[in-house]
Short mmCIF file of C-alpha atoms and ligand atoms in Angstrom, two decimals:
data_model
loop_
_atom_site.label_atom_id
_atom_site.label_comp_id
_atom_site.label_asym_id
_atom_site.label_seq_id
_atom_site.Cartn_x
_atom_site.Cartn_y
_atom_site.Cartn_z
CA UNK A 1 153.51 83.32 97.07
CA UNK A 2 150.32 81.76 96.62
CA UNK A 3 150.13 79.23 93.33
CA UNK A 4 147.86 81.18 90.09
CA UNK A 5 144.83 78.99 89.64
CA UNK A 6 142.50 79.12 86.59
CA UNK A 7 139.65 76.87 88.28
CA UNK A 8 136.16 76.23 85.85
CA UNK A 9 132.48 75.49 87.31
CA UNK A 10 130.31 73.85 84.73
CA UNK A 11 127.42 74.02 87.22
CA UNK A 12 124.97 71.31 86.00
CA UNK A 13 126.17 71.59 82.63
CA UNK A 14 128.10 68.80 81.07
CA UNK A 15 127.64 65.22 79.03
CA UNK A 16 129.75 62.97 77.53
CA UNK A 17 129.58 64.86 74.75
CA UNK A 18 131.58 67.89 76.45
CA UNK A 19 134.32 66.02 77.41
CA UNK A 20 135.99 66.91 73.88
CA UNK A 21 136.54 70.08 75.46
CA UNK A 22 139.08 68.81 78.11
CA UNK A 23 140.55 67.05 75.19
CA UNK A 24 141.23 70.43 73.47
CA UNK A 25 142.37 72.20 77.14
CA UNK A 26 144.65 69.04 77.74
CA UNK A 27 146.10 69.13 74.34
CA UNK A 28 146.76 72.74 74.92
CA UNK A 29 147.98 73.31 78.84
CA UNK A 30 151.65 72.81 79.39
CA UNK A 31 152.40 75.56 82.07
CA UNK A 32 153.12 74.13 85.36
CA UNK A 33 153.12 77.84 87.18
CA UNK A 34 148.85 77.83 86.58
CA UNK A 35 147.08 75.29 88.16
CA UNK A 36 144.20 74.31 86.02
CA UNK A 37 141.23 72.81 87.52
CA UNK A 38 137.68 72.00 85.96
CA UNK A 39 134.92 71.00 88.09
CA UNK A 40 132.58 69.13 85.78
CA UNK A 41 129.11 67.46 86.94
CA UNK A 42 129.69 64.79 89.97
CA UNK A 43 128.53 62.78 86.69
CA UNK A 44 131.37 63.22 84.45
CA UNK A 45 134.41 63.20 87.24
CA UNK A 46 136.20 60.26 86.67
CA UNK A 47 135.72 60.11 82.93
CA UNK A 48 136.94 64.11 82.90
CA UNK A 49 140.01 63.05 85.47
CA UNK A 50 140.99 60.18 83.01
CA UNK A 51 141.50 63.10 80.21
CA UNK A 52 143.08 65.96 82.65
CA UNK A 53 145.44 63.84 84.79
CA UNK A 54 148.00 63.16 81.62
CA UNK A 55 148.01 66.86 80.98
CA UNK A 56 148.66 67.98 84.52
CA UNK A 57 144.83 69.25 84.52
CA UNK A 58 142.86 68.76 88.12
CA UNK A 59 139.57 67.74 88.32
CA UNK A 60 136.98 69.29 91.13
CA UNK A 61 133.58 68.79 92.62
CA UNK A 62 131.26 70.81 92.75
CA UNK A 63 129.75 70.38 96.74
CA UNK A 64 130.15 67.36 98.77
CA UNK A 65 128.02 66.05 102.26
CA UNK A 66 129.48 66.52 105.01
CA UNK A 67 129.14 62.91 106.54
CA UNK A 68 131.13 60.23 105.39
CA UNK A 69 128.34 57.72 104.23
CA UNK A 70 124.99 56.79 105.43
CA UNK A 71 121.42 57.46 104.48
CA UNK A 72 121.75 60.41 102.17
CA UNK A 73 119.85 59.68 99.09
CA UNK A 74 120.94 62.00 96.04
CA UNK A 75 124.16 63.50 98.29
CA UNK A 76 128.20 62.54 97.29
CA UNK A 77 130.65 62.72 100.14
CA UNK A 78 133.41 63.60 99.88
CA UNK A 79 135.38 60.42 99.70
CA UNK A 80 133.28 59.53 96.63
CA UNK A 81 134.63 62.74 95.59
CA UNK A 82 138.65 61.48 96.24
CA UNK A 83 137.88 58.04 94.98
CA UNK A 84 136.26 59.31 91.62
CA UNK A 85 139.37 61.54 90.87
CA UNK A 86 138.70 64.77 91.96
CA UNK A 87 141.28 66.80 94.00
CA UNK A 88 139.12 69.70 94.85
CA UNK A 89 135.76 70.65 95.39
CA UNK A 90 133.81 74.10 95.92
CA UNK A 91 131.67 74.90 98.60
CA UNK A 92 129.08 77.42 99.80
CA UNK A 93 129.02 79.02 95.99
CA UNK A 94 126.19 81.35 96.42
CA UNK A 95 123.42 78.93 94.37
CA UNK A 96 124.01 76.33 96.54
CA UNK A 97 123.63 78.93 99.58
CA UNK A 98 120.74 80.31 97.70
CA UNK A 99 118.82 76.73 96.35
CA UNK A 100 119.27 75.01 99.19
CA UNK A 101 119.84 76.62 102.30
CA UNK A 102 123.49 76.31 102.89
CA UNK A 103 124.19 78.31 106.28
CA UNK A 104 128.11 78.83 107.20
CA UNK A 105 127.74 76.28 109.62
CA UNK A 106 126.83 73.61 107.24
CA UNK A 107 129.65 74.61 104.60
CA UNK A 108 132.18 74.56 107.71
CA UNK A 109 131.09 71.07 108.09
CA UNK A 110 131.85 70.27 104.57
CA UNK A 111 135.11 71.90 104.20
CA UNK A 112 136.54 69.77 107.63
CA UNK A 113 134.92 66.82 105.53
CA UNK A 114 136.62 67.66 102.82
CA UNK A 115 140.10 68.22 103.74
CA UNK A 116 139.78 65.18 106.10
CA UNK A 117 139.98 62.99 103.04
CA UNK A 118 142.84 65.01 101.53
CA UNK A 119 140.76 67.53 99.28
CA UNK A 120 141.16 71.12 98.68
CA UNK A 121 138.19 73.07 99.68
CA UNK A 122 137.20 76.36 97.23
CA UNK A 123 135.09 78.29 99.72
CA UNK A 124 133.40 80.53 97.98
CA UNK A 125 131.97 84.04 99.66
CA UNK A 126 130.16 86.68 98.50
CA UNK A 127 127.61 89.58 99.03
CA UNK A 128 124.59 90.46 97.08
CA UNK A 129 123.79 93.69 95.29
CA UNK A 130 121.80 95.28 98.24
CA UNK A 131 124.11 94.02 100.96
CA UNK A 132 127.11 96.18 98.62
CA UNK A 133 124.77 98.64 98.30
CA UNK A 134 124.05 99.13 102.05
CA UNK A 135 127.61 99.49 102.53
CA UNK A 136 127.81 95.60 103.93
CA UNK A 137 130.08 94.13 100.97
CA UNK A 138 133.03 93.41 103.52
CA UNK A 139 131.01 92.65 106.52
CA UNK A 140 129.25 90.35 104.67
CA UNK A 141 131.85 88.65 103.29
CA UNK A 142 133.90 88.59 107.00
CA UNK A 143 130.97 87.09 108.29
CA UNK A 144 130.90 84.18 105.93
CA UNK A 145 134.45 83.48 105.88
CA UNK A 146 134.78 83.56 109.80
CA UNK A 147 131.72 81.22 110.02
CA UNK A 148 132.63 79.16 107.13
CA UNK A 149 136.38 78.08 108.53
CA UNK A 150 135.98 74.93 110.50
CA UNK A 151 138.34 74.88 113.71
CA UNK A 152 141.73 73.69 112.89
CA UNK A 153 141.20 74.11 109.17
CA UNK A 154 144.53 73.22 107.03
CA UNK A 155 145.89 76.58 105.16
CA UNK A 156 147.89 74.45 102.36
CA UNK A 157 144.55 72.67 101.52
CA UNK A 158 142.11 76.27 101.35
CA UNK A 159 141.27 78.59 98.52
CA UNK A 160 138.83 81.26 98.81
CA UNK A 161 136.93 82.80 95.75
CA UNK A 162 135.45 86.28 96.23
CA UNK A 163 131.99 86.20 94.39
CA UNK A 164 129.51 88.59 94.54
CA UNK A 165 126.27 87.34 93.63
CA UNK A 166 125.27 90.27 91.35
CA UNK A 167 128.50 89.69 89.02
CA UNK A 168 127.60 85.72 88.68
CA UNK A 169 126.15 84.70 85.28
CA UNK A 170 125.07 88.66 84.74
CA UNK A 171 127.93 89.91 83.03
CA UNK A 172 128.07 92.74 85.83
CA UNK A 173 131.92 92.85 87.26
CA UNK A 174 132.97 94.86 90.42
CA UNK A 175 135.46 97.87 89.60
CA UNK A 176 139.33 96.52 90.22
CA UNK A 177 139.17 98.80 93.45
CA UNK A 178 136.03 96.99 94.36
CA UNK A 179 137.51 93.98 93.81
CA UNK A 180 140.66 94.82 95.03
CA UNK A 181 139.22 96.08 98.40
CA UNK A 182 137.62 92.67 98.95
CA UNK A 183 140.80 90.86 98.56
CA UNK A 184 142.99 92.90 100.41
CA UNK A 185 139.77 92.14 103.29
CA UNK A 186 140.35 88.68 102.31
CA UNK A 187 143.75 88.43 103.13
CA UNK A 188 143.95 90.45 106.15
CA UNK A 189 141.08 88.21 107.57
CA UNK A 190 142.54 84.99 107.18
CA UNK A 191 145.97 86.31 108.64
CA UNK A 192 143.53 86.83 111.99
CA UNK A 193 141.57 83.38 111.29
CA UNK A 194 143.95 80.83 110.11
CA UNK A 195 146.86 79.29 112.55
CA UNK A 196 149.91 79.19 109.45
CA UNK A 197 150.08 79.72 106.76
CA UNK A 198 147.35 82.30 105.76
CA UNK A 199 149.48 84.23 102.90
CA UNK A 200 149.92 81.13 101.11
CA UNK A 201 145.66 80.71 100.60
CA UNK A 202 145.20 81.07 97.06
CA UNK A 203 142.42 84.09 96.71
CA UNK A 204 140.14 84.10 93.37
CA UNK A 205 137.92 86.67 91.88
CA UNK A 206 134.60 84.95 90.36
CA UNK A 207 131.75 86.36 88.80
CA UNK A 208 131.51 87.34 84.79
CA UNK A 209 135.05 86.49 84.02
CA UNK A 210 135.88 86.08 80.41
CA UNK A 211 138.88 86.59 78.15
CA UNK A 212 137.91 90.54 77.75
CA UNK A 213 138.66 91.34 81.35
CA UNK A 214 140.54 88.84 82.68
CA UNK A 215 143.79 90.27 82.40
CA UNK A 216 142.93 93.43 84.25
CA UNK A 217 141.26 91.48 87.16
CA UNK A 218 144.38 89.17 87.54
CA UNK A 219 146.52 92.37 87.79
CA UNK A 220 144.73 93.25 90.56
CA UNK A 221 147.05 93.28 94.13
CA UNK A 222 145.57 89.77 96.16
CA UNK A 223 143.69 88.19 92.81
CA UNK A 224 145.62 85.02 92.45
CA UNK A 225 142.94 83.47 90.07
CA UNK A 226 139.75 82.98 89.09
CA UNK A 227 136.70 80.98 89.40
CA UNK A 228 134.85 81.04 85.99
CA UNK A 229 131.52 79.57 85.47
CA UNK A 230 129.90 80.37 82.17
CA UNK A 231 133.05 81.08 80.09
CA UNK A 232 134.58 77.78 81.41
CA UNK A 233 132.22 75.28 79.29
CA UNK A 234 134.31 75.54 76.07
CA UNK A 235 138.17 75.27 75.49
CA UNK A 236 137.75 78.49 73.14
CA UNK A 237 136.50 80.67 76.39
CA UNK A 238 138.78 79.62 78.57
CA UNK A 239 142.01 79.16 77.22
CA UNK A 240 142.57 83.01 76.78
CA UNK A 241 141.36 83.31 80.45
CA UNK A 242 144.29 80.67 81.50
CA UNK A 243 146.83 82.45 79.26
CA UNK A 244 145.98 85.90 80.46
CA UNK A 245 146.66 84.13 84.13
CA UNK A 246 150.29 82.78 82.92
CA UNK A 247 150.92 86.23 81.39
CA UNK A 248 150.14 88.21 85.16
P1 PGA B 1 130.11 83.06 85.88
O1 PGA B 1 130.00 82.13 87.19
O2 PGA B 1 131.55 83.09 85.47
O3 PGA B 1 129.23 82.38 84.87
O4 PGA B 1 129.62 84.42 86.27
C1 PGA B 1 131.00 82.16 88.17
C2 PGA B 1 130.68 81.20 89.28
O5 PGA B 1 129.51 81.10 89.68
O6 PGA B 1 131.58 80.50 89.80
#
């Protein structure tokens, strides 16, 4: 059985003054059958990893290069990553994709970079409206998570969030077949793409999750979590979204 995960973006949201929220989630999370994971600003890592480690929280990134070091001005490897405190990271979400370019091939890259140093990649697929429209929701996604799988990539150190681009940040949320569908894709396609252990690759739903619907998505067959963006900034949104996860 893959492990529940309750995993929080903060996109490039976050200061020191938001850390008091992982005071209130540590103070609160004592269930060791729901991995909790927030992914704070590259900025606020190792200050947010010094709050969540006590509390059995993890701590994420948010994207990573895929070289080691070198002349990268502005870029974090993934090492940086490890060293700061993090134990995850997400890669190809849909804005990065979208703002600068990502192609599968570079967040392939990034994921062998990333589990190289001991990190677990969050790859993070996903069609847009007219692509579900056309009929292409589970081609499209195929397609990325085929080209997005590095050769030889480690099973026990992979999650992959279904996110369709429409539901992120809109408040728009695939039906549970919809969602459903995609997962049961999801899991069929790894079992074809990944060497061992493919039924043990954690699968989250992401796009418009809050408290209100977060226990029907999680009851969904192949939803094993979720990856929450907006409703993740404050201890108040997502504790009921963690709960509702310990409850399925
Ligand atoms: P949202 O974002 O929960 O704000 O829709 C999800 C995501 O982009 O990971």
């Amino acid at each position: 059985m893959p492990r529940k995960i309750a995993a929080g973006n903060w996109k490039m949201n976050g200061t020191s003054s938001d850390l008091v929220e992982l005071d209130k989630l540590a103070a609160a999370h004592a269930d060791p059958s729901v991995v909790m994971l927030i992914c704070p600003p590259a900025t606020l890592i190792e200050r947010a990893d010094r709050i969540c480690a006590a509390a059995g929280i993890a701590v994420g990134g948010q994207d990573c290069h895929a070289a080691a070091s070198g002349a990268h001005t502005g870029d974090t490897s993934a090492q940086m990553l490890w060293d700061a405190g993090a134990a995850y990271v997400i890669l190809g979400h849909s804005e990065r994709r979208a703002d600068h370019g990502e192609t599968d091939a570079d967040v392939s890259a990034k994921i062998a970079a990333a589990q190289a140093v001991g990190l677990t990649a969050i790859l993070c697929v996903g069609e847009s409206l007219a692509q579900r429209d056309a009929g292409q929701a589970l081609a499209v996604v195929g397609a990325q998570l085929r080209g997005s799988l590095p050769d030889g990539v480690a099973a026990d150190r992979l999650i992959v969030a279904y996110e369709p681009v429409w539901a992120i940040g809109t408040g728009k949320v695939p039906t549970l077949e919809q969602i459903g569908e995609v997962h049961g894709f999801l899991r069929a396609s790894l079992a074809d793409l990944v060497a061992e252990g493919a039924a043990d690759v954690p699968l989250l739903y992401g796009g418009s999750v809050k408290a209100a619907n977060a226990a029907d998505i999680f009851g969904v067959a192949d939803v094993d979590g979720a990856l929450v963006g907006g409703a993740s900034l404050t201890a108040a949104d997502f504790s009921p979204i963690v709960t509702a996860l310990q409850n399925a």
